[in-house]
mmCIF file of C-alpha atoms in Angstrom:
data_model
loop_
_atom_site.group_PDB
_atom_site.id
_atom_site.type_symbol
_atom_site.label_atom_id
_atom_site.label_comp_id
_atom_site.label_asym_id
_atom_site.label_seq_id
_atom_site.Cartn_x
_atom_site.Cartn_y
_atom_site.Cartn_z
ATOM 1 C CA GLU L 295 -0.091 -0.016 -0.080
ATOM 2 C CA ASP L 296 1.377 3.625 -0.778
ATOM 3 C CA GLN L 297 2.397 5.632 1.948
ATOM 4 C CA VAL L 298 2.993 9.516 2.408
ATOM 5 C CA THR L 299 4.313 11.005 5.610
ATOM 6 C CA GLN L 300 4.747 14.387 6.178
ATOM 7 C CA SER L 301 6.752 16.371 8.901
ATOM 8 C CA PRO L 302 6.242 18.362 10.715
ATOM 9 C CA GLU L 303 3.006 18.450 11.439
ATOM 10 C CA ALA L 304 2.923 22.055 12.219
ATOM 11 C CA LEU L 305 5.940 24.896 11.666
ATOM 12 C CA ARG L 306 6.070 28.309 13.293
ATOM 13 C CA LEU L 307 8.724 30.617 11.254
ATOM 14 C CA GLN L 308 9.826 34.163 11.773
ATOM 15 C CA GLU L 309 9.248 36.320 8.414
ATOM 16 C CA GLY L 310 12.954 35.550 6.876
ATOM 17 C CA GLU L 311 13.603 32.079 8.720
ATOM 18 C CA SER L 312 14.242 29.466 5.901
ATOM 19 C CA SER L 313 13.255 26.168 6.390
ATOM 20 C CA SER L 314 12.742 22.927 4.845
ATOM 21 C CA LEU L 315 9.743 20.720 5.041
ATOM 22 C CA ASN L 316 9.550 16.708 4.527
ATOM 23 C CA CYS L 317 7.517 14.294 2.748
ATOM 24 C CA SER L 318 8.638 10.448 3.057
ATOM 25 C CA TYR L 319 6.967 7.999 0.877
ATOM 26 C CA THR L 320 6.704 4.081 0.266
ATOM 27 C CA VAL L 321 5.386 3.163 -3.268
ATOM 28 C CA SER L 322 5.811 0.103 -5.420
ATOM 29 C CA GLY L 323 6.995 2.811 -8.231
ATOM 30 C CA LEU L 324 6.954 6.124 -8.024
ATOM 31 C CA ARG L 325 5.234 7.685 -11.145
ATOM 32 C CA GLY L 326 5.369 11.475 -9.800
ATOM 33 C CA LEU L 327 5.315 13.080 -6.553
ATOM 34 C CA PHE L 328 3.363 16.374 -6.417
ATOM 35 C CA TRP L 329 3.309 19.067 -3.845
ATOM 36 C CA TYR L 330 0.151 21.355 -3.137
ATOM 37 C CA ARG L 331 -0.615 24.418 -1.145
ATOM 38 C CA GLN L 332 -3.836 24.332 0.541
ATOM 39 C CA ASP L 333 -5.258 27.755 2.166
ATOM 40 C CA PRO L 334 -8.038 27.258 4.900
ATOM 41 C CA GLY L 335 -11.421 26.494 3.376
ATOM 42 C CA LYS L 336 -10.263 26.012 -0.078
ATOM 43 C CA GLY L 337 -8.628 23.414 -2.362
ATOM 44 C CA PRO L 338 -5.336 22.218 -2.916
ATOM 45 C CA GLU L 339 -3.487 24.582 -5.573
ATOM 46 C CA PHE L 340 -0.790 22.936 -7.420
ATOM 47 C CA LEU L 341 2.803 23.529 -6.795
ATOM 48 C CA PHE L 342 5.232 21.404 -8.462
ATOM 49 C CA THR L 343 5.466 17.700 -10.049
ATOM 50 C CA LEU L 344 8.676 15.759 -9.593
ATOM 51 C CA TYR L 345 9.124 12.469 -11.693
ATOM 52 C CA SER L 346 12.848 11.218 -10.873
ATOM 53 C CA ALA L 347 15.522 11.136 -7.907
ATOM 54 C CA GLY L 348 17.782 14.162 -8.311
ATOM 55 C CA GLU L 349 14.779 16.463 -9.959
ATOM 56 C CA GLU L 350 14.388 20.062 -8.414
ATOM 57 C CA LYS L 351 11.748 22.425 -9.428
ATOM 58 C CA GLU L 352 11.486 26.288 -8.005
ATOM 59 C CA LYS L 353 9.017 28.982 -8.233
ATOM 60 C CA GLU L 354 9.721 32.057 -6.647
ATOM 61 C CA ARG L 355 10.686 31.274 -2.528
ATOM 62 C CA LEU L 356 10.068 27.515 -2.856
ATOM 63 C CA LYS L 357 12.311 24.688 -3.914
ATOM 64 C CA ALA L 358 11.182 21.130 -4.382
ATOM 65 C CA THR L 359 13.702 18.331 -4.100
ATOM 66 C CA LEU L 360 13.242 14.641 -4.461
ATOM 67 C CA THR L 361 15.343 11.385 -3.890
ATOM 68 C CA LYS L 362 13.988 7.906 -4.085
ATOM 69 C CA LYS L 363 12.676 8.125 -0.750
ATOM 70 C CA GLU L 364 11.489 11.436 0.096
ATOM 71 C CA SER L 365 11.209 15.387 -1.239
ATOM 72 C CA PHE L 366 12.050 18.235 0.446
ATOM 73 C CA LEU L 367 10.105 21.684 0.411
ATOM 74 C CA HIS L 368 12.388 24.253 1.001
ATOM 75 C CA ILE L 369 11.357 27.565 1.696
ATOM 76 C CA THR L 370 13.890 30.455 1.808
ATOM 77 C CA ALA L 371 13.111 33.654 3.374
ATOM 78 C CA PRO L 372 9.503 33.248 3.929
ATOM 79 C CA LYS L 373 6.709 35.923 3.774
ATOM 80 C CA PRO L 374 3.680 35.998 6.019
ATOM 81 C CA GLU L 375 1.316 35.155 2.831
ATOM 82 C CA ASP L 376 3.526 31.898 2.747
ATOM 83 C CA SER L 377 1.441 30.744 5.197
ATOM 84 C CA ALA L 378 -0.733 27.733 4.662
ATOM 85 C CA THR L 379 -0.847 23.689 4.615
ATOM 86 C CA TYR L 380 1.604 22.015 2.414
ATOM 87 C CA LEU L 381 0.700 18.965 1.136
ATOM 88 C CA CYS L 382 2.727 16.093 -0.794
ATOM 89 C CA ALA L 383 1.355 13.472 -2.854
ATOM 90 C CA VAL L 384 2.429 10.581 -4.799
ATOM 91 C CA GLN L 385 1.042 8.741 -7.700
ATOM 92 C CA ALA L 386 2.081 4.903 -8.307
ATOM 93 C CA ALA L 387 3.024 2.904 -11.394
ATOM 94 C CA PRO L 388 2.185 0.899 -12.904
ATOM 95 C CA GLY L 389 -1.171 0.442 -12.261
ATOM 96 C CA GLY L 390 -1.617 3.447 -10.158
ATOM 97 C CA GLY L 391 -4.009 5.211 -12.770
ATOM 98 C CA ASN L 392 -4.287 8.837 -12.313
ATOM 99 C CA LYS L 393 -5.103 8.089 -8.623
ATOM 100 C CA LEU L 394 -3.136 10.310 -5.989
ATOM 101 C CA THR L 395 -1.884 9.672 -2.305
ATOM 102 C CA PHE L 396 -1.535 12.357 0.095
ATOM 103 C CA GLY L 397 0.239 13.099 3.160
ATOM 104 C CA THR L 398 -1.730 14.952 6.350
ATOM 105 C CA GLY L 399 0.062 18.167 5.476
ATOM 106 C CA THR L 400 2.520 20.271 7.251
ATOM 107 C CA GLN L 401 0.688 23.793 8.494
ATOM 108 C CA LEU L 402 3.138 26.758 8.271
ATOM 109 C CA LYS L 403 2.729 29.789 9.801
ATOM 110 C CA VAL L 404 4.891 32.574 8.914
ATOM 111 C CA GLU L 405 5.062 35.290 11.511
ATOM 112 C CA LEU L 406 6.555 39.100 11.069
ATOM 113 C CA GLY O 218 -3.655 28.383 -15.843
ATOM 114 C CA ALA O 219 -6.008 25.490 -15.268
ATOM 115 C CA VAL O 220 -9.138 26.241 -13.306
ATOM 116 C CA VAL O 221 -11.909 24.203 -11.737
ATOM 117 C CA SER O 222 -15.082 25.614 -10.506
ATOM 118 C CA GLN O 223 -16.801 23.677 -7.723
ATOM 119 C CA HIS O 224 -20.514 24.736 -6.932
ATOM 120 C CA PRO O 225 -22.176 25.336 -4.301
ATOM 121 C CA SER O 226 -19.354 26.174 -2.222
ATOM 122 C CA ARG O 227 -21.572 25.709 0.967
ATOM 123 C CA VAL O 228 -24.671 23.428 1.610
ATOM 124 C CA ILE O 229 -26.831 23.457 4.449
ATOM 125 C CA CYS O 230 -29.890 21.083 4.807
ATOM 126 C CA LYS O 231 -32.048 18.836 6.915
ATOM 127 C CA SER O 232 -31.418 14.974 6.983
ATOM 128 C CA GLY O 233 -32.929 12.978 4.271
ATOM 129 C CA THR O 234 -32.127 15.513 1.771
ATOM 130 C CA SER O 235 -30.311 14.589 -1.317
ATOM 131 C CA VAL O 236 -27.621 17.123 -2.384
ATOM 132 C CA LYS O 237 -25.697 17.853 -5.729
ATOM 133 C CA ILE O 238 -22.257 18.956 -6.202
ATOM 134 C CA GLU O 239 -21.005 20.253 -9.657
ATOM 135 C CA CYS O 240 -17.147 20.008 -10.604
ATOM 136 C CA ARG O 241 -16.328 21.938 -13.791
ATOM 137 C CA SER O 242 -13.103 22.476 -15.911
ATOM 138 C CA LEU O 243 -13.329 25.813 -17.330
ATOM 139 C CA ASP O 244 -10.264 25.814 -19.549
ATOM 140 C CA PHE O 245 -9.202 22.126 -20.384
ATOM 141 C CA GLN O 246 -10.923 19.082 -21.474
ATOM 142 C CA ALA O 247 -10.754 16.358 -18.627
ATOM 143 C CA THR O 248 -11.411 12.669 -19.142
ATOM 144 C CA THR O 249 -11.002 11.897 -15.258
ATOM 145 C CA MET O 250 -12.018 13.725 -12.516
ATOM 146 C CA PHE O 251 -11.776 12.762 -8.779
ATOM 147 C CA TRP O 252 -13.831 13.421 -5.789
ATOM 148 C CA TYR O 253 -12.185 13.551 -2.399
ATOM 149 C CA ARG O 254 -13.135 14.384 1.344
ATOM 150 C CA GLN O 255 -11.446 15.962 3.665
ATOM 151 C CA PHE O 256 -11.915 15.953 7.650
ATOM 152 C CA PRO O 257 -10.569 18.839 9.535
ATOM 153 C CA LYS O 258 -6.659 18.868 10.086
ATOM 154 C CA LYS O 259 -6.751 15.270 8.089
ATOM 155 C CA SER O 260 -5.638 14.684 4.453
ATOM 156 C CA LEU O 261 -7.355 14.159 1.044
ATOM 157 C CA MET O 262 -9.355 10.732 1.061
ATOM 158 C CA LEU O 263 -10.139 9.937 -2.360
ATOM 159 C CA MET O 264 -13.585 8.535 -2.556
ATOM 160 C CA ALA O 265 -14.285 8.088 -6.497
ATOM 161 C CA THR O 266 -12.418 8.402 -10.033
ATOM 162 C CA SER O 267 -15.105 9.680 -11.967
ATOM 163 C CA ASN O 268 -14.481 8.792 -15.915
ATOM 164 C CA GLU O 269 -16.297 10.713 -18.499
ATOM 165 C CA GLY O 270 -18.684 8.479 -20.624
ATOM 166 C CA SER O 271 -18.317 5.236 -18.015
ATOM 167 C CA LYS O 272 -18.974 4.224 -14.600
ATOM 168 C CA ALA O 273 -17.069 5.874 -11.512
ATOM 169 C CA THR O 274 -14.536 3.784 -9.748
ATOM 170 C CA TYR O 275 -15.040 4.137 -5.969
ATOM 171 C CA GLU O 276 -12.484 3.348 -3.145
ATOM 172 C CA GLN O 277 -12.778 0.611 -0.741
ATOM 173 C CA GLY O 278 -15.742 1.426 1.594
ATOM 174 C CA VAL O 279 -17.830 4.645 -0.165
ATOM 175 C CA GLU O 280 -21.072 3.312 -0.851
ATOM 176 C CA LYS O 281 -21.975 3.742 -4.658
ATOM 177 C CA ASP O 282 -25.339 4.147 -3.833
ATOM 178 C CA LYS O 283 -24.840 6.715 -1.544
ATOM 179 C CA PHE O 284 -22.402 8.956 -3.206
ATOM 180 C CA LEU O 285 -23.722 8.974 -7.193
ATOM 181 C CA ILE O 286 -21.099 9.908 -9.855
ATOM 182 C CA ASN O 287 -21.879 11.255 -13.102
ATOM 183 C CA HIS O 288 -19.466 12.524 -15.481
ATOM 184 C CA ALA O 289 -21.750 13.528 -18.875
ATOM 185 C CA SER O 290 -19.000 15.421 -20.442
ATOM 186 C CA LEU O 291 -15.511 16.349 -20.720
ATOM 187 C CA THR O 292 -15.869 19.513 -18.573
ATOM 188 C CA LEU O 293 -18.503 18.238 -15.914
ATOM 189 C CA SER O 294 -18.741 15.685 -13.207
ATOM 190 C CA THR O 295 -21.430 15.737 -10.782
ATOM 191 C CA LEU O 296 -21.568 14.138 -7.154
ATOM 192 C CA THR O 297 -25.041 13.714 -5.353
ATOM 193 C CA VAL O 298 -24.828 12.563 -1.566
ATOM 194 C CA THR O 299 -28.268 10.657 -1.410
ATOM 195 C CA SER O 300 -30.755 10.615 1.855
ATOM 196 C CA ALA O 301 -27.574 12.810 3.636
ATOM 197 C CA HIS O 302 -27.443 12.260 7.476
ATOM 198 C CA PRO O 303 -25.187 14.171 9.892
ATOM 199 C CA GLU O 304 -22.637 11.969 9.536
ATOM 200 C CA ASP O 305 -21.921 13.130 5.970
ATOM 201 C CA SER O 306 -21.347 16.382 7.016
ATOM 202 C CA SER O 307 -17.703 17.035 5.497
ATOM 203 C CA PHE O 308 -15.588 19.310 3.216
ATOM 204 C CA TYR O 309 -15.844 17.814 -0.340
ATOM 205 C CA ILE O 310 -13.274 18.766 -3.264
ATOM 206 C CA CYS O 311 -13.048 17.508 -6.869
ATOM 207 C CA SER O 312 -10.536 17.439 -8.933
ATOM 208 C CA ALA O 313 -9.879 17.289 -12.500
ATOM 209 C CA ARG O 314 -6.789 16.396 -14.623
ATOM 210 C CA ASP O 315 -6.139 17.764 -18.478
ATOM 211 C CA SER O 316 -6.316 14.930 -20.812
ATOM 212 C CA ARG O 317 -3.044 15.845 -21.968
ATOM 213 C CA ALA O 318 -0.072 13.588 -20.929
ATOM 214 C CA ASN O 319 1.750 14.659 -17.777
ATOM 215 C CA GLN O 320 -0.465 17.007 -16.352
ATOM 216 C CA PRO O 321 -1.409 17.542 -12.744
ATOM 217 C CA GLN O 322 -4.846 17.406 -10.984
ATOM 218 C CA HIS O 323 -6.137 20.803 -10.209
ATOM 219 C CA PHE O 324 -8.600 20.927 -7.320
ATOM 220 C CA GLY O 325 -11.907 23.317 -6.971
ATOM 221 C CA ASP O 326 -12.236 25.134 -4.093
ATOM 222 C CA GLY O 327 -14.435 22.389 -2.375
ATOM 223 C CA THR O 328 -17.718 22.165 -1.206
ATOM 224 C CA ARG O 329 -18.374 22.600 2.816
ATOM 225 C CA LEU O 330 -21.787 20.090 3.372
ATOM 226 C CA SER O 331 -23.255 20.709 6.698
ATOM 227 C CA ILE O 332 -26.445 18.192 7.541
ATOM 228 C CA LEU O 333 -28.659 18.948 10.138
#
């Protein structure tokens, strides 16, 4: 069974204090690993897709990396508007179809 | 970017009522859409995969007669919660995936369902 574990469960940062969120996964074969951002009362917003170990993607203050067992979401010099829950999900292959298995998320709070 | 519209955003109704939720992909075609349920401070739980022109695929433990799914076109899927009871109260979220290869799922903004 595919499993995704995210840590920490919650993270409080000062503005400008860089940090990383972790996503550990167990799948029979990885077709893709996805990062989403979710604001309260809203649906998840797509951030990145990573397909193979060693791959990196960047968007503004966010950078996602992937190894064979885990992914990191690095947040550089965060701002209060980066406060949200960050979700990691995996798509398995073969036979996983387009189904995503989600972790429980990391709730990030960035304070002034 | 890809936009998925979900309607209504909030429903409050009496026990025994059936409730229909719509999910539309606004700027792309989606042969596959997904319905999730999310409990407070919990992850998204996939309920079913909606396939255009064919029957939905339900996850284990999800009652297909309780949660009716219709995917009649490449841009619209509906979820009907039949004879809803208080335990069906939850946050329901849909997603759609562009039919072209290697596209991620894009999510609607969810429907908060409250059954009294």
